Short mmCIF file of C-alpha atoms and ligand atoms in Angstrom, two decimals:
data_model
loop_
_atom_site.label_atom_id
_atom_site.label_comp_id
_atom_site.label_asym_id
_atom_site.label_seq_id
_atom_site.Cartn_x
_atom_site.Cartn_y
_atom_site.Cartn_z
CA MET A 1 13.63 20.95 4.05
CA ASP A 2 17.29 21.43 3.38
CA GLN A 3 16.87 24.27 0.89
CA HIS A 4 20.44 24.14 -0.33
CA ILE A 5 20.33 20.48 -1.36
CA ALA A 6 16.78 20.46 -2.73
CA ASP A 7 17.52 23.47 -4.91
CA ASP A 8 20.44 21.66 -6.51
CA PRO A 9 20.03 20.75 -10.16
CA GLU A 10 18.36 17.42 -10.85
CA VAL A 11 20.68 14.49 -10.36
CA GLY A 12 21.04 11.90 -13.10
CA VAL A 13 22.65 9.07 -11.14
CA LEU A 14 20.81 5.81 -11.77
CA PRO A 15 19.62 3.70 -8.84
CA LYS A 16 20.96 0.18 -8.25
CA PHE A 17 18.59 -2.59 -7.18
CA LYS A 18 19.50 -5.57 -5.00
CA ARG A 19 16.81 -8.21 -4.59
CA VAL A 20 16.04 -9.05 -0.95
CA ALA A 21 13.44 -11.82 -1.25
CA VAL A 22 12.65 -14.46 -3.86
CA HIS A 23 9.43 -13.00 -5.25
CA LEU A 24 9.55 -9.30 -4.31
CA GLY A 25 11.54 -6.54 -2.68
CA ALA A 26 14.74 -4.74 -3.60
CA GLU A 27 17.06 -2.48 -1.67
CA VAL A 28 17.91 0.58 -3.72
CA SER A 29 21.30 2.26 -3.49
CA GLY A 30 23.21 4.98 -5.28
CA ILE A 31 20.72 7.81 -4.86
CA ASP A 32 20.11 10.53 -2.30
CA LEU A 33 16.40 11.29 -1.92
CA ARG A 34 17.19 14.78 -0.60
CA ARG A 35 18.14 15.71 -4.14
CA PRO A 36 15.71 16.04 -7.06
CA LEU A 37 16.26 13.24 -9.57
CA ASP A 38 16.20 13.70 -13.32
CA GLU A 39 13.63 12.01 -15.54
CA ARG A 40 15.90 9.08 -16.45
CA ALA A 41 16.45 8.24 -12.77
CA ARG A 42 12.71 8.63 -12.05
CA GLN A 43 11.85 6.27 -14.89
CA ALA A 44 14.36 3.75 -13.54
CA LEU A 45 12.57 3.91 -10.17
CA ARG A 46 9.14 3.46 -11.79
CA ASP A 47 10.45 0.47 -13.77
CA GLY A 48 12.13 -0.90 -10.63
CA LEU A 49 8.88 -0.64 -8.67
CA ALA A 50 6.92 -2.56 -11.30
CA GLU A 51 9.62 -5.24 -11.41
CA HIS A 52 10.43 -5.62 -7.68
CA GLU A 53 7.02 -4.57 -6.23
CA VAL A 54 8.61 -3.15 -3.03
CA LEU A 55 11.59 -0.76 -2.97
CA VAL A 56 13.61 -0.09 0.19
CA PHE A 57 15.86 2.95 0.65
CA ARG A 58 18.07 2.85 3.76
CA ASP A 59 19.64 5.83 5.56
CA GLN A 60 17.57 8.53 3.88
CA ASP A 61 17.24 11.33 6.43
CA ILE A 62 14.71 13.28 4.37
CA SER A 63 12.09 15.94 5.04
CA VAL A 64 8.35 15.79 4.45
CA GLU A 65 8.90 17.85 1.28
CA ASP A 66 11.51 15.36 0.03
CA GLN A 67 9.13 12.48 0.72
CA MET A 68 6.33 14.20 -1.20
CA ARG A 69 8.63 14.98 -4.13
CA PHE A 70 9.74 11.35 -4.17
CA GLY A 71 6.09 10.17 -4.17
CA ARG A 72 5.30 12.47 -7.09
CA TYR A 73 7.93 10.73 -9.26
CA PHE A 74 5.31 7.96 -9.44
CA GLY A 75 2.14 10.06 -9.80
CA ASP A 76 -0.12 12.59 -8.07
CA LEU A 77 -0.56 12.25 -4.31
CA SER A 78 -3.98 11.55 -2.81
CA VAL A 79 -5.74 12.39 0.45
CA HIS A 80 -7.18 9.56 2.53
CA PRO A 81 -10.94 10.12 2.95
CA ILE A 82 -11.18 8.48 6.40
CA ALA A 83 -7.84 8.09 8.17
CA ARG A 84 -6.49 11.09 10.07
CA HIS A 85 -4.06 13.28 8.19
CA ASP A 86 -1.82 16.21 8.97
CA GLU A 87 -3.69 19.48 9.64
CA ASN A 88 -1.62 21.53 7.23
CA ILE A 89 -0.62 18.90 4.66
CA PRO A 90 -3.67 16.74 3.86
CA GLU A 91 -1.62 14.35 1.70
CA LEU A 92 0.47 13.42 4.76
CA GLN A 93 -0.67 10.73 7.18
CA ILE A 94 1.18 10.33 10.45
CA PHE A 95 1.32 7.00 12.26
CA ASP A 96 2.43 7.51 15.83
CA ASN A 97 1.73 4.47 17.97
CA ASP A 98 2.85 2.72 21.11
CA GLU A 99 1.49 0.34 23.71
CA ASN A 100 -1.15 2.82 24.92
CA ASN A 101 -2.12 3.98 21.45
CA PRO A 102 -2.05 0.86 19.27
CA PRO A 103 -2.63 1.09 15.53
CA THR A 104 -6.04 0.15 14.18
CA PHE A 105 -6.66 -2.27 11.31
CA THR A 106 -3.04 -2.43 10.11
CA ASP A 107 -2.46 -6.00 11.34
CA ASN A 108 -4.61 -7.35 8.57
CA TRP A 109 -3.55 -8.34 5.04
CA HIS A 110 -4.62 -5.73 2.50
CA SER A 111 -3.70 -3.49 -0.36
CA ASP A 112 -4.46 0.14 0.38
CA GLU A 113 -7.83 1.75 -0.35
CA THR A 114 -9.27 -0.84 -2.72
CA PHE A 115 -12.66 0.67 -1.82
CA ARG A 116 -11.80 3.34 -4.41
CA GLU A 117 -12.83 3.00 -8.08
CA ILE A 118 -9.19 3.67 -8.82
CA PRO A 119 -7.11 2.33 -5.91
CA PRO A 120 -3.68 3.87 -5.27
CA LEU A 121 -0.68 3.01 -7.44
CA GLY A 122 1.58 2.89 -4.41
CA THR A 123 2.30 4.03 -0.90
CA VAL A 124 5.45 5.65 0.53
CA LEU A 125 6.31 5.13 4.20
CA ARG A 126 9.20 6.80 5.98
CA ALA A 127 10.32 5.56 9.39
CA ARG A 128 11.12 8.27 11.91
CA VAL A 129 11.16 6.46 15.28
CA MET A 130 11.13 2.68 15.56
CA PRO A 131 10.82 0.35 18.54
CA PRO A 132 14.08 -1.58 19.13
CA ILE A 133 12.27 -4.79 18.27
CA GLY A 134 8.99 -5.58 16.52
CA GLY A 135 6.81 -3.34 14.36
CA ASN A 136 7.91 -5.02 11.10
CA THR A 137 5.86 -4.84 7.92
CA LEU A 138 5.22 -7.99 5.91
CA PHE A 139 4.66 -7.74 2.17
CA ALA A 140 3.22 -10.41 -0.09
CA SER A 141 3.66 -10.59 -3.84
CA MET A 142 0.17 -11.09 -5.19
CA THR A 143 1.65 -11.96 -8.58
CA ALA A 144 3.48 -14.90 -6.96
CA ALA A 145 0.33 -15.65 -4.95
CA TYR A 146 -1.66 -15.88 -8.19
CA ASP A 147 0.99 -18.01 -9.91
CA GLY A 148 0.91 -20.41 -6.96
CA LEU A 149 -2.74 -21.34 -7.46
CA SER A 150 -3.61 -24.58 -9.21
CA ASP A 151 -4.49 -24.36 -12.90
CA ARG A 152 -8.02 -25.49 -12.06
CA LEU A 153 -8.55 -22.68 -9.55
CA LYS A 154 -6.96 -20.12 -11.90
CA HIS A 155 -9.43 -21.22 -14.54
CA TYR A 156 -12.35 -21.04 -12.08
CA ILE A 157 -11.63 -17.49 -10.82
CA SER A 158 -10.90 -16.10 -14.30
CA GLY A 159 -13.54 -13.45 -15.03
CA LEU A 160 -14.94 -13.29 -11.48
CA GLU A 161 -15.54 -9.91 -9.88
CA ALA A 162 -15.55 -8.93 -6.19
CA VAL A 163 -17.30 -6.12 -4.33
CA HIS A 164 -15.12 -3.83 -2.18
CA ASP A 165 -16.15 -1.41 0.55
CA VAL A 166 -14.54 0.72 3.28
CA LYS A 167 -15.68 -2.25 5.40
CA LEU A 168 -13.51 -2.34 8.58
CA PHE A 169 -13.25 1.46 8.64
CA ARG A 170 -16.99 1.45 9.38
CA LEU A 171 -16.16 0.10 12.83
CA GLY A 172 -14.46 3.43 13.54
CA PHE A 173 -17.54 5.55 12.82
CA THR A 174 -18.75 6.75 16.22
CA ASP A 175 -22.41 6.55 17.24
CA ASP A 176 -22.96 10.30 17.28
CA GLU A 177 -23.71 13.06 14.79
CA LYS A 178 -20.04 13.39 13.77
CA GLY A 179 -19.79 9.64 13.11
CA ARG A 180 -23.07 9.59 11.16
CA GLU A 181 -21.94 12.60 9.12
CA LYS A 182 -18.72 10.76 8.22
CA GLU A 183 -20.69 7.65 7.26
CA ARG A 184 -23.01 9.70 5.02
CA PHE A 185 -19.99 11.31 3.37
CA ILE A 186 -18.42 7.92 2.70
CA ASN A 187 -21.65 6.34 1.43
CA GLU A 188 -22.20 9.24 -0.99
CA ASN A 189 -18.63 9.57 -2.21
CA PHE A 190 -17.30 6.02 -1.90
CA PRO A 191 -20.14 3.64 -2.74
CA ARG A 192 -19.24 -0.04 -3.03
CA VAL A 193 -17.10 -0.81 -6.08
CA THR A 194 -16.48 -3.90 -8.15
CA HIS A 195 -12.98 -5.02 -9.13
CA PRO A 196 -11.82 -8.11 -11.00
CA VAL A 197 -10.64 -10.92 -8.71
CA VAL A 198 -7.63 -11.26 -11.01
CA ARG A 199 -6.27 -8.02 -12.44
CA GLU A 200 -3.53 -7.38 -14.95
CA HIS A 201 -0.69 -5.18 -13.75
CA PRO A 202 -0.70 -2.22 -16.18
CA VAL A 203 3.12 -2.13 -16.46
CA SER A 204 4.44 -5.65 -15.92
CA LYS A 205 1.31 -7.20 -17.54
CA LYS A 206 1.48 -9.95 -14.90
CA LYS A 207 -1.69 -11.43 -13.40
CA VAL A 208 -2.37 -10.33 -9.83
CA LEU A 209 -4.72 -11.82 -7.24
CA PHE A 210 -6.73 -8.76 -6.17
CA VAL A 211 -8.98 -9.56 -3.19
CA ASN A 212 -8.17 -8.74 0.44
CA PRO A 213 -9.88 -9.33 3.78
CA HIS A 214 -9.67 -5.66 4.73
CA PHE A 215 -11.93 -4.31 1.96
CA THR A 216 -13.46 -7.18 -0.03
CA LEU A 217 -17.07 -8.05 0.86
CA HIS A 218 -18.05 -10.85 -1.48
CA ILE A 219 -17.74 -12.29 -4.95
CA LYS A 220 -20.44 -11.24 -7.37
CA GLY A 221 -22.93 -13.85 -8.51
CA MET A 222 -22.05 -16.39 -5.81
CA ASP A 223 -24.00 -17.62 -2.83
CA GLU A 224 -22.67 -16.11 0.44
CA LEU A 225 -21.20 -19.39 1.72
CA GLU A 226 -19.58 -20.16 -1.64
CA SER A 227 -18.20 -16.63 -1.77
CA GLN A 228 -16.76 -16.71 1.77
CA CYS A 229 -15.21 -20.16 1.26
CA LEU A 230 -13.56 -19.12 -1.99
CA LEU A 231 -12.38 -15.80 -0.54
CA ARG A 232 -10.85 -17.61 2.44
CA VAL A 233 -8.80 -19.77 0.06
CA LEU A 234 -7.70 -16.71 -1.93
CA TYR A 235 -6.90 -14.62 1.18
CA HIS A 236 -4.72 -17.47 2.42
CA GLN A 237 -2.36 -16.99 -0.53
CA ALA A 238 -0.98 -13.75 1.01
CA GLU A 239 -0.26 -15.62 4.25
CA ILE A 240 2.15 -18.11 2.62
CA PRO A 241 5.70 -17.21 3.74
CA GLU A 242 7.28 -18.14 0.40
CA TYR A 243 5.43 -15.26 -1.29
CA GLN A 244 6.51 -12.72 1.34
CA TYR A 245 9.22 -10.25 2.20
CA ARG A 246 9.41 -9.24 5.86
CA HIS A 247 10.68 -5.71 6.22
CA VAL A 248 12.59 -4.71 9.37
CA TRP A 249 12.50 -0.95 9.76
CA ALA A 250 15.17 1.40 11.05
CA PRO A 251 14.87 5.17 11.42
CA HIS A 252 15.35 6.94 8.06
CA THR A 253 14.27 3.93 6.01
CA VAL A 254 11.92 4.83 3.17
CA VAL A 255 9.78 2.17 1.48
CA ILE A 256 7.49 2.41 -1.50
CA TRP A 257 5.28 -0.52 -2.40
CA ASP A 258 3.37 -1.19 -5.58
CA ASN A 259 -0.20 -1.30 -4.34
CA ARG A 260 -1.32 -2.91 -7.62
CA SER A 261 0.70 -6.08 -7.09
CA THR A 262 1.27 -6.47 -3.34
CA GLN A 263 -0.49 -6.74 -0.01
CA HIS A 264 0.96 -5.82 3.36
CA TYR A 265 0.49 -6.47 7.06
CA ALA A 266 1.95 -4.37 9.89
CA THR A 267 2.65 -6.44 12.98
CA ARG A 268 1.07 -5.25 16.23
CA ASP A 269 3.73 -6.68 18.52
CA TYR A 270 5.55 -3.68 20.00
CA THR A 271 5.22 -1.49 23.08
CA GLU A 272 7.61 1.37 22.40
CA ARG A 273 6.99 4.26 20.05
CA ARG A 274 6.66 3.63 16.30
CA HIS A 275 6.39 6.78 14.23
CA LEU A 276 6.12 6.91 10.44
CA HIS A 277 5.04 9.34 7.73
CA ARG A 278 2.94 8.13 4.82
CA VAL A 279 2.04 9.61 1.46
CA THR A 280 -0.06 7.79 -1.11
CA VAL A 281 0.28 7.86 -4.91
CA LYS A 282 -2.95 7.95 -6.90
CA GLY A 283 -3.68 5.14 -9.31
CA THR A 284 -4.06 5.92 -12.98
CA GLU A 285 -6.78 3.54 -14.12
CA ARG A 286 -9.45 1.18 -12.83
CA PRO A 287 -8.17 -2.33 -12.24
CA TYR A 288 -8.96 -4.44 -15.31
CA ALA A 289 -9.09 -8.14 -15.97
CA PRO A 290 -6.49 -9.73 -18.27
CA ALA A 291 -7.67 -10.19 -21.86
FE1 FE2 B 301 -2.02 -0.28 4.49
#
């Protein structure tokens, strides 16, 4: 960490937001994430996140400590119960991939950790090394995805609930004592949870489509075929380009997404090194259905 800059008094400059896609995404300028921001600036960022759903900060050559301080403007940081994290800083996840070490499960539409009773509020990614081409992240506005459904389908899914699980992560549990130990830990601490299929965003109060193929198992009270057919229709909403923002990374780009209102998909189309740091912001309440 650059001690001199981080020890400076809190900075009260307000961020500026420039929309980058029709339904979500804004590039943020006017602030230096190496410097602590004052409460007014932090509140402007929290409001901006709820409004724009994804915030992009270019040319921010920040440290791990700066990234963690930035994440904490939005809430407490959490530790991922399955994915590998840094030995000394459990809140820090490091993605370091290339052709010989491809990422697992990231090329799949999802919001993060919806297997939790209280899924994360948001996720902060910081690009360190990027391949010259490829390795983009696609984001989908699940508020726009909900709005795009027909009135009949909106009416039908109102009040439905879906069961979520660590699901695909189970494929990574090895068939040995270590793997079985991990599975026992997950089953005891992260039993299946139920979330509303349509949730209300706690800040924007917008309706959000809240099922994803990464963690959702089935819809409660429906026959398996009915459930899978309906889920397929709902999953498809995230795949519609009009609801998306495609983010092209460069080193020193920082992105935070609102995990309550978006899904994302990291393309697996690169061969050269792609290295990012992630911290995750805890959610504050269980997802709830609109009144
Ligand atoms: Fe993710």
